[in-house]
Coordinates of C-alpha atoms in Angstrom, one line a residue:
M968 CA 136.3 58.8 -86.1
T969 CA 132.5 59.0 -86.0
A970 CA 130.1 58.8 -89.0
P971 CA 128.4 62.1 -89.9
A972 CA 125.0 62.6 -88.5
P973 CA 122.1 62.0 -91.0
D974 CA 120.7 65.2 -92.5
S975 CA 117.6 65.9 -90.5
S976 CA 117.0 69.3 -92.0
R977 CA 115.1 67.7 -94.9
P978 CA 111.5 67.0 -94.1
A979 CA 110.3 63.4 -94.7
P980 CA 108.3 63.0 -97.8
P981 CA 104.5 63.1 -97.2
A982 CA 102.8 59.8 -96.5
P983 CA 100.5 58.7 -99.3
V984 CA 96.8 59.4 -98.5
V985 CA 94.0 57.0 -99.3
P986 CA 91.0 59.1 -100.2
A987 CA 87.9 58.9 -98.1
L988 CA 85.3 56.3 -99.3
T989 CA 88.0 54.3 -101.2
Q990 CA 86.7 50.7 -101.4
V991 CA 89.0 48.1 -100.0
S992 CA 88.7 44.3 -99.8
I993 CA 89.6 42.9 -96.4
R994 CA 90.1 39.3 -95.5
I995 CA 89.2 38.2 -92.0
E996 CA 92.0 35.9 -90.8
Q997 CA 90.2 34.1 -88.0
E998 CA 86.9 32.6 -87.2
L999 CA 84.2 35.0 -86.0
G1000 CA 80.5 34.5 -85.3
S1001 CA 77.6 35.8 -83.1
K1002 CA 77.9 32.6 -81.0
I1003 CA 81.6 32.9 -80.3
S1004 CA 82.5 36.6 -80.6
H1005 CA 82.0 39.4 -78.1
S1006 CA 81.8 43.2 -78.4
G1007 CA 85.3 44.6 -78.1
D1008 CA 87.1 41.5 -79.4
A1009 CA 90.0 42.2 -81.7
F1010 CA 90.7 40.0 -84.8
R1011 CA 93.4 39.8 -87.4
I1012 CA 92.7 41.1 -90.9
S1013 CA 94.7 41.4 -94.1
L1014 CA 94.2 43.3 -97.4
A1015 CA 92.8 41.0 -100.0
Q1016 CA 93.7 43.3 -103.0
P1017 CA 96.2 46.2 -103.2
I1018 CA 94.9 49.7 -102.7
V1019 CA 95.6 51.6 -105.9
V1020 CA 94.9 55.3 -106.4
G1021 CA 95.7 57.1 -109.6
G1022 CA 97.5 54.0 -111.0
T1023 CA 99.9 53.9 -108.0
E1024 CA 99.8 51.1 -105.5
L1025 CA 99.6 52.7 -102.1
V1026 CA 99.2 49.6 -99.9
P1027 CA 100.1 46.1 -101.1
A1028 CA 97.8 43.1 -100.9
G1029 CA 98.6 41.1 -97.8
A1030 CA 99.1 44.1 -95.5
E1031 CA 98.1 43.0 -92.1
G1032 CA 96.0 44.8 -89.6
L1033 CA 93.4 44.6 -86.9
G1034 CA 89.6 44.6 -86.8
E1035 CA 87.2 44.9 -83.9
V1036 CA 83.9 43.3 -83.1
V1037 CA 81.7 46.4 -82.5
H1038 CA 78.5 44.5 -81.5
A1039 CA 77.8 40.8 -81.1
K1040 CA 74.5 39.3 -80.0
K1041 CA 73.7 35.6 -80.0
G1042 CA 70.6 34.3 -81.8
G1043 CA 67.5 34.3 -79.7
F1044 CA 64.7 31.9 -79.0
G1045 CA 62.2 31.1 -81.8
G1046 CA 64.9 31.4 -84.5
A1047 CA 65.8 35.1 -84.0
A1048 CA 68.9 35.8 -86.0
G1049 CA 72.2 36.7 -84.2
E1050 CA 73.9 40.0 -84.9
L1051 CA 77.5 40.7 -85.6
V1052 CA 78.9 44.2 -86.5
L1053 CA 82.5 44.4 -87.4
A1054 CA 84.9 47.3 -88.1
A1055 CA 88.4 47.3 -89.7
R1056 CA 90.5 49.5 -87.5
Y1057 CA 93.9 49.7 -89.2
L1058 CA 96.3 48.1 -91.7
E1059 CA 100.1 48.3 -91.3
E1060 CA 102.2 48.7 -94.4
R1061 CA 105.7 47.5 -93.8
A1062 CA 108.5 49.9 -95.0
K1063 CA 110.0 48.8 -98.4
G1064 CA 113.6 48.0 -98.5

C-alpha cells in the first residue's frame, strides 16, 4: 500500500517580503581590505540583528549569506587612500522545523 500523495492543489503561502529600503545590520565574516581583496571576490556575511517588520521577525539574526567586492583599489603613492566598495548579495533563511 502506498501513502497518499500530498495535496498539491493548495498554493504555498506567500513568502514574506522585506520592504525596500529596510535597514539591516550585516556582519562581515572574513577579512577584507583594499590590499587583499579584488573586484568580484565573494565573502561570507551574516545578519547581525533580526529583520523585523510590523512586529514580526521575518529573518532571524545569524542568517548567512554572501557579499561581493564590487570595486577594490590599493592605496597609491604619496599616501593616496585605497578604495573598497562592497555589496551584500543575499541572505539565506533556513526553513523552520
